[in-house]
GROMACS .gro file of C-alpha atoms in nm:
model
  327
    1MET     CA    1  -1.217   6.233  -1.778
    2PRO     CA    2  -1.119   5.827  -1.688
    3GLU     CA    3  -1.300   5.707  -1.394
    4PRO     CA    4  -1.008   5.550  -1.138
    5ILE     CA    5  -1.002   5.183  -1.055
    6GLU     CA    6  -0.836   5.044  -0.761
    7GLN     CA    7  -1.132   5.132  -0.575
    8LYS     CA    8  -1.336   4.810  -0.481
    9THR     CA    9  -1.618   4.783  -0.734
   10GLU     CA   10  -1.704   4.500  -0.913
   11ALA     CA   11  -1.648   4.390  -1.259
   12PRO     CA   12  -1.736   4.168  -1.509
   13PRO     CA   13  -1.622   3.802  -1.525
   14THR     CA   14  -1.283   3.789  -1.751
   15PRO     CA   15  -1.324   3.603  -2.067
   16ALA     CA   16  -1.202   3.278  -2.102
   17GLU     CA   17  -0.942   3.416  -2.373
   18LEU     CA   18  -0.770   3.608  -2.157
   19GLN     CA   19  -0.781   3.411  -1.844
   20GLU     CA   20  -0.616   3.145  -2.105
   21ALA     CA   21  -0.352   3.402  -2.179
   22ARG     CA   22  -0.261   3.543  -1.857
   23ASP     CA   23  -0.236   3.178  -1.733
   24GLY     CA   24  -0.014   3.093  -2.008
   25PHE     CA   25   0.206   3.407  -1.974
   26LEU     CA   26   0.238   3.341  -1.621
   27ARG     CA   27   0.337   2.948  -1.686
   28HIS     CA   28   0.573   3.080  -1.947
   29MET     CA   29   0.815   3.295  -1.731
   30ALA     CA   30   0.729   3.008  -1.413
   31LEU     CA   31   0.920   2.781  -1.649
   32GLU     CA   32   1.099   2.863  -1.891
   33ARG     CA   33   1.247   3.283  -1.798
   34GLU     CA   34   1.232   3.105  -1.405
   35ARG     CA   35   1.054   3.359  -1.215
   36SER     CA   36   1.059   3.399  -0.858
   37GLU     CA   37   0.664   3.297  -0.698
   38HIS     CA   38   0.662   3.715  -0.622
   39THR     CA   39   0.722   3.831  -0.926
   40LEU     CA   40   0.510   3.601  -1.062
   41ARG     CA   41   0.214   3.751  -0.817
   42ALA     CA   42   0.287   4.109  -0.893
   43TYR     CA   43   0.250   4.015  -1.314
   44GLY     CA   44  -0.040   3.815  -1.297
   45GLY     CA   45  -0.177   4.141  -1.059
   46ASP     CA   46  -0.093   4.348  -1.292
   47ILE     CA   47  -0.225   4.196  -1.593
   48THR     CA   48  -0.584   4.105  -1.374
   49ASN     CA   49  -0.607   4.487  -1.312
   50LEU     CA   50  -0.552   4.589  -1.648
   51TYR     CA   51  -0.866   4.294  -1.737
   52ALA     CA   52  -1.095   4.482  -1.460
   53TYR     CA   53  -1.059   4.808  -1.641
   54ALA     CA   54  -1.076   4.640  -2.020
   55THR     CA   55  -1.356   4.448  -1.939
   56LYS     CA   56  -1.575   4.702  -1.801
   57ARG     CA   57  -1.493   4.873  -2.145
   58GLY     CA   58  -1.624   4.546  -2.290
   59ALA     CA   59  -1.251   4.390  -2.440
   60THR     CA   60  -1.436   4.024  -2.447
   61ASN     CA   61  -1.056   3.909  -2.625
   62MET     CA   62  -0.685   3.951  -2.704
   63ALA     CA   63  -0.756   4.187  -2.936
   64GLY     CA   64  -0.987   4.404  -2.741
   65LEU     CA   65  -0.653   4.480  -2.518
   66ASP     CA   66  -0.572   4.784  -2.815
   67LEU     CA   67  -0.327   5.117  -2.716
   68THR     CA   68  -0.612   5.358  -2.710
   69LEU     CA   69  -0.741   5.105  -2.382
   70LEU     CA   70  -0.399   5.081  -2.253
   71ARG     CA   71  -0.355   5.490  -2.269
   72GLY     CA   72  -0.704   5.469  -2.081
   73TRP     CA   73  -0.590   5.209  -1.818
   74LEU     CA   74  -0.281   5.386  -1.730
   75MET     CA   75  -0.433   5.727  -1.728
   76ALA     CA   76  -0.694   5.628  -1.496
   77LEU     CA   77  -0.405   5.434  -1.249
   78GLN     CA   78  -0.246   5.794  -1.244
   79GLU     CA   79  -0.578   5.955  -1.144
   80ALA     CA   80  -0.602   5.693  -0.875
   81GLY     CA   81  -0.284   5.837  -0.690
   82LEU     CA   82  -0.061   5.552  -0.781
   83SER     CA   83   0.323   5.620  -0.792
   84ARG     CA   84   0.532   5.659  -1.136
   85ALA     CA   85   0.691   5.359  -0.996
   86THR     CA   86   0.408   5.199  -1.010
   87LEU     CA   87   0.333   5.315  -1.316
   88ALA     CA   88   0.607   5.221  -1.517
   89ARG     CA   89   0.608   4.905  -1.367
   90ARG     CA   90   0.259   4.800  -1.453
   91SER     CA   91   0.292   4.941  -1.807
   92ALA     CA   92   0.645   4.734  -1.853
   93THR     CA   93   0.476   4.417  -1.728
   94ILE     CA   94   0.175   4.454  -1.981
   95ARG     CA   95   0.421   4.521  -2.273
   96SER     CA   96   0.629   4.181  -2.234
   97PHE     CA   97   0.319   4.012  -2.147
   98LEU     CA   98   0.162   4.129  -2.474
   99ALA     CA   99   0.545   4.093  -2.680
  100TRP     CA  100   0.477   3.677  -2.572
  101ALA     CA  101   0.133   3.689  -2.705
  102VAL     CA  102   0.248   3.814  -3.015
  103ARG     CA  103   0.536   3.549  -3.025
  104GLU     CA  104   0.216   3.323  -2.911
  105ASN     CA  105   0.014   3.405  -3.253
  106LEU     CA  106  -0.257   3.586  -3.048
  107ILE     CA  107  -0.248   3.886  -3.138
  108THR     CA  108  -0.125   4.027  -3.486
  109ALA     CA  109   0.108   4.312  -3.310
  110ASN     CA  110   0.172   4.454  -2.974
  111PRO     CA  111   0.038   4.801  -2.929
  112ALA     CA  112   0.211   4.819  -2.606
  113ILE     CA  113   0.514   4.892  -2.733
  114ARG     CA  114   0.369   5.290  -2.807
  115LEU     CA  115   0.277   5.310  -2.471
  116GLN     CA  116   0.455   5.547  -2.297
  117SER     CA  117   0.429   5.571  -1.931
  118PRO     CA  118   0.601   5.829  -1.680
  119LYS     CA  119   0.940   5.760  -1.570
  120ARG     CA  120   1.016   5.612  -1.237
  121GLU     CA  121   1.221   5.851  -0.986
  122GLN     CA  122   1.558   5.828  -0.925
  123ARG     CA  123   1.580   5.847  -0.564
  124LEU     CA  124   1.870   5.861  -0.385
  125PRO     CA  125   1.852   5.595  -0.122
  126HIS     CA  126   1.940   5.609   0.324
  127ILE     CA  127   2.284   5.534   0.369
  128LEU     CA  128   2.478   5.463   0.667
  129GLN     CA  129   2.748   5.659   0.807
  130ASN     CA  130   3.114   5.541   0.857
  131ASN     CA  131   2.987   5.578   1.256
  132GLN     CA  132   2.629   5.440   1.210
  133ILE     CA  133   2.735   5.112   1.096
  134GLU     CA  134   2.963   5.060   1.421
  135ARG     CA  135   2.730   5.129   1.657
  136ILE     CA  136   2.480   4.868   1.477
  137PHE     CA  137   2.712   4.629   1.525
  138GLN     CA  138   2.788   4.708   1.902
  139PRO     CA  139   2.621   4.487   2.192
  140THR     CA  140   2.337   4.653   2.329
  141PRO     CA  141   2.479   4.819   2.726
  142GLN     CA  142   2.294   4.657   3.003
  143PRO     CA  143   2.228   4.888   3.320
  144PRO     CA  144   2.429   4.807   3.587
  145ARG     CA  145   2.232   4.542   3.845
  146THR     CA  146   2.207   4.607   4.192
  147THR     CA  147   2.263   4.398   4.471
  148ASP     CA  148   1.922   4.308   4.526
  149GLU     CA  149   1.863   4.303   4.195
  150LYS     CA  150   1.760   3.923   4.062
  151THR     CA  151   1.723   4.018   3.691
  152PRO     CA  152   1.759   3.593   3.551
  153GLU     CA  153   2.004   3.513   3.322
  154PRO     CA  154   1.917   3.472   2.970
  155SER     CA  155   1.829   3.168   2.855
  156ALA     CA  156   2.004   2.955   2.578
  157GLU     CA  157   1.775   3.057   2.291
  158GLN     CA  158   1.821   3.370   2.355
  159LEU     CA  159   2.179   3.353   2.351
  160ALA     CA  160   2.121   3.181   2.041
  161LEU     CA  161   1.854   3.415   1.869
  162ALA     CA  162   2.087   3.739   1.946
  163ASP     CA  163   2.431   3.535   1.811
  164ARG     CA  164   2.160   3.465   1.485
  165ASN     CA  165   2.026   3.836   1.489
  166LYS     CA  166   2.385   3.968   1.460
  167LEU     CA  167   2.452   3.764   1.169
  168ILE     CA  168   2.223   3.898   0.947
  169LEU     CA  169   2.338   4.222   1.060
  170GLU     CA  170   2.696   4.182   0.919
  171LEU     CA  171   2.628   3.900   0.645
  172LEU     CA  172   2.356   4.170   0.485
  173TYR     CA  173   2.625   4.432   0.550
  174ALA     CA  174   2.946   4.231   0.489
  175SER     CA  175   2.787   4.092   0.123
  176ALA     CA  176   2.531   4.296  -0.001
  177ILE     CA  177   2.308   4.056  -0.037
  178ARG     CA  178   1.967   4.061  -0.060
  179VAL     CA  179   1.744   3.935   0.210
  180GLY     CA  180   1.577   3.722  -0.020
  181GLU     CA  181   1.972   3.562  -0.123
  182LEU     CA  182   2.023   3.550   0.270
  183VAL     CA  183   1.738   3.379   0.377
  184SER     CA  184   1.767   3.139   0.129
  185LEU     CA  185   2.122   3.006   0.184
  186ASP     CA  186   2.235   2.612   0.313
  187ILE     CA  187   2.544   2.556   0.527
  188GLY     CA  188   2.654   2.446   0.201
  189ASP     CA  189   2.666   2.741   0.077
  190LEU     CA  190   2.928   2.890   0.281
  191ASP     CA  191   3.364   2.875   0.208
  192LEU     CA  192   3.458   2.981   0.512
  193ASP     CA  193   3.870   2.881   0.426
  194ARG     CA  194   3.841   3.156   0.150
  195ARG     CA  195   3.562   3.414   0.276
  196THR     CA  196   3.313   3.350   0.081
  197LEU     CA  197   2.926   3.285  -0.018
  198ARG     CA  198   2.782   3.153  -0.272
  199VAL     CA  199   2.457   3.327  -0.356
  200ILE     CA  200   2.112   3.253  -0.624
  201GLY     CA  201   1.974   3.571  -0.754
  202LYS     CA  202   1.756   3.688  -0.960
  203GLY     CA  203   1.689   3.515  -1.235
  204ASN     CA  204   1.806   3.175  -1.061
  205LYS     CA  205   2.157   3.347  -1.150
  206GLU     CA  206   2.468   3.199  -0.913
  207ARG     CA  207   2.740   3.458  -0.804
  208THR     CA  208   3.024   3.425  -0.534
  209VAL     CA  209   3.056   3.690  -0.286
  210PRO     CA  210   3.309   3.781  -0.060
  211PHE     CA  211   3.267   3.845   0.314
  212GLY     CA  212   3.470   4.000   0.590
  213GLN     CA  213   3.636   3.871   0.916
  214PRO     CA  214   3.355   4.015   1.142
  215ALA     CA  215   3.110   3.870   0.953
  216LEU     CA  216   3.326   3.506   0.996
  217ASN     CA  217   3.364   3.567   1.372
  218ALA     CA  218   2.950   3.658   1.383
  219LEU     CA  219   2.927   3.285   1.172
  220ASP     CA  220   3.160   3.090   1.375
  221ASP     CA  221   2.933   3.179   1.668
  222TRP     CA  222   2.605   3.153   1.463
  223LEU     CA  223   2.758   2.712   1.369
  224ARG     CA  224   2.935   2.659   1.687
  225ARG     CA  225   2.695   2.786   1.974
  226GLY     CA  226   2.376   2.927   1.864
  227ARG     CA  227   2.225   2.728   1.561
  228PRO     CA  228   2.312   2.373   1.703
  229VAL     CA  229   2.024   2.488   1.998
  230LEU     CA  230   1.765   2.569   1.744
  231ARG     CA  231   1.802   2.284   1.514
  232THR     CA  232   1.528   2.047   1.479
  233GLU     CA  233   1.486   1.783   1.250
  234GLY     CA  234   1.290   2.029   1.034
  235SER     CA  235   1.588   2.269   0.988
  236ASP     CA  236   1.795   2.096   0.660
  237ARG     CA  237   2.070   2.244   0.526
  238ALA     CA  238   1.967   2.571   0.620
  239LEU     CA  239   2.177   2.839   0.756
  240LEU     CA  240   1.933   3.130   0.925
  241LEU     CA  241   1.665   2.945   1.170
  242GLY     CA  242   1.323   3.028   1.326
  243ARG     CA  243   1.231   2.981   1.680
  244ARG     CA  244   1.083   2.683   1.589
  245GLY     CA  245   1.396   2.549   1.381
  246LYS     CA  246   1.267   2.587   1.054
  247ARG     CA  247   1.461   2.831   0.782
  248LEU     CA  248   1.444   3.166   0.813
  249ASP     CA  249   1.116   3.373   0.725
  250ALA     CA  250   1.249   3.699   0.467
  251ARG     CA  251   0.994   3.862   0.658
  252GLN     CA  252   1.164   3.791   1.045
  253ALA     CA  253   1.509   3.918   0.886
  254ARG     CA  254   1.332   4.223   0.745
  255GLN     CA  255   1.196   4.299   1.156
  256VAL     CA  256   1.568   4.232   1.273
  257VAL     CA  257   1.718   4.494   1.074
  258SER     CA  258   1.452   4.710   1.128
  259GLU     CA  259   1.473   4.747   1.475
  260ALA     CA  260   1.838   4.750   1.478
  261LEU     CA  261   1.826   5.034   1.270
  262ALA     CA  262   1.499   5.237   1.471
  263ALA     CA  263   1.801   5.198   1.721
  264LEU     CA  264   2.008   5.414   1.613
  265GLY     CA  265   1.770   5.655   1.660
  266ASP     CA  266   1.967   5.971   1.336
  267THR     CA  267   1.857   5.746   1.061
  268ALA     CA  268   1.591   5.774   0.833
  269ALA     CA  269   1.712   5.438   0.685
  270ARG     CA  270   1.500   5.153   0.741
  271GLY     CA  271   1.466   4.785   0.660
  272PRO     CA  272   1.768   4.528   0.476
  273HIS     CA  273   1.824   4.746   0.157
  274ALA     CA  274   1.950   5.008   0.337
  275LEU     CA  275   2.220   4.808   0.511
  276ARG     CA  276   2.271   4.653   0.074
  277HIS     CA  277   2.299   5.051  -0.052
  278SER     CA  278   2.563   5.140   0.175
  279ALA     CA  279   2.771   4.842   0.174
  280ALA     CA  280   2.754   4.906  -0.225
  281THR     CA  281   2.810   5.330  -0.148
  282HIS     CA  282   3.079   5.224   0.116
  283LEU     CA  283   3.260   4.991  -0.141
  284LEU     CA  284   3.270   5.313  -0.390
  285ASP     CA  285   3.376   5.558  -0.167
  286ARG     CA  286   3.681   5.402  -0.056
  287GLY     CA  287   3.754   5.310  -0.441
  288ALA     CA  288   3.626   4.928  -0.565
  289ASP     CA  289   3.590   4.933  -0.915
  290LEU     CA  290   3.237   4.956  -1.054
  291ARG     CA  291   3.222   4.654  -1.251
  292ALA     CA  292   3.340   4.413  -0.872
  293VAL     CA  293   3.073   4.629  -0.741
  294GLN     CA  294   2.813   4.480  -1.006
  295GLU     CA  295   2.965   4.167  -0.965
  296ILE     CA  296   2.893   4.174  -0.559
  297LEU     CA  297   2.585   4.310  -0.598
  298GLY     CA  298   2.450   4.079  -0.873
  299HIS     CA  299   2.297   4.381  -1.121
  300SER     CA  300   2.264   4.248  -1.450
  301SER     CA  301   2.301   4.568  -1.571
  302LEU     CA  302   2.544   4.841  -1.430
  303ALA     CA  303   2.334   5.107  -1.517
  304THR     CA  304   2.121   5.024  -1.241
  305THR     CA  305   2.447   4.988  -1.023
  306GLN     CA  306   2.545   5.360  -1.147
  307LEU     CA  307   2.283   5.454  -0.888
  308TYR     CA  308   2.551   5.432  -0.603
  309THR     CA  309   2.802   5.643  -0.777
  310GLN     CA  310   2.567   5.898  -0.775
  311VAL     CA  311   2.538   5.852  -0.376
  312SER     CA  312   2.942   5.888  -0.382
  313VAL     CA  313   2.885   6.229  -0.546
  314GLU     CA  314   2.629   6.327  -0.324
  315ARG     CA  315   2.846   6.195  -0.014
  316LEU     CA  316   3.151   6.416  -0.175
  317LYS     CA  317   2.940   6.732  -0.229
  318ASP     CA  318   2.796   6.754   0.144
  319SER     CA  319   3.176   6.657   0.298
  320TYR     CA  320   3.282   6.969   0.033
  321GLN     CA  321   3.025   7.189   0.163
  322LYS     CA  322   3.096   7.149   0.553
  323ALA     CA  323   3.458   7.103   0.546
  324HIS     CA  324   3.605   7.364   0.247
  325PRO     CA  325   3.709   7.679   0.336
  326ARG     CA  326   3.581   7.819   0.060
  327ALA     CA  327   3.297   7.583  -0.013
   0.00000   0.00000   0.00000
């Protein structure tokens, strides 16, 4: 029975050959494949996890990473309770790593070609209904003030942050971009006349994404009265700014979205991807071409975009069941 390896147990030092191979692969993925820092950290963590398992079993070089060892590693991960999605990702990383090692003549064959990992669970994302979308963009109603109540007026900074937070929600839903793409936007990436964004997506791929009039209105409010309040010498050309005038962090943008969704009170949707999922599904519901949606989302594979057609079918079936007299 393979032992779980996710627990914090001290592993033997990683042999130099294995360290050099890992570092070389990460350099290759960074410089030649232009992978993001987040992706590189994930790759490095996956390989390090394999090494911890391998060195405890006496592997001292790349040749020791054979099919038997790889199968035992995956089984140990499964015994440790890791999800199928994590197992699939880790095995995909190792396939890429060992394929690179073959090209670099570090090993003669890639044993991971025959490595089978559990298929990912294809969970349908939570989608916001139309009335929920309308509510999320409505201003929060203020309680009536009595004559003797001395509630301070909001400061210029608070008003600026409100404009920014509204823009975050509007742009994420209007353009269906990722939160990392959102916070990376510069003012120069905007074309207000054509109502489009220039977006740099995964793999440093550039695409042009349209947005609608409500997002344009929110942009106008932010650029005209919100951003000047928060702008500092360190703001550069960043579109979205934090309290201190620096480029907004993705974590802060996620918090804005999560709080707005939680305030709805009637949805399990959470985080920026909920707005991305909802936008894609609503586009398809209204007859948008699948390949056009693929281009907007920045998916390299049409199969990834087709997940949203499943969401639309499920919504159609649900509506049918609720409304058809002979359902």
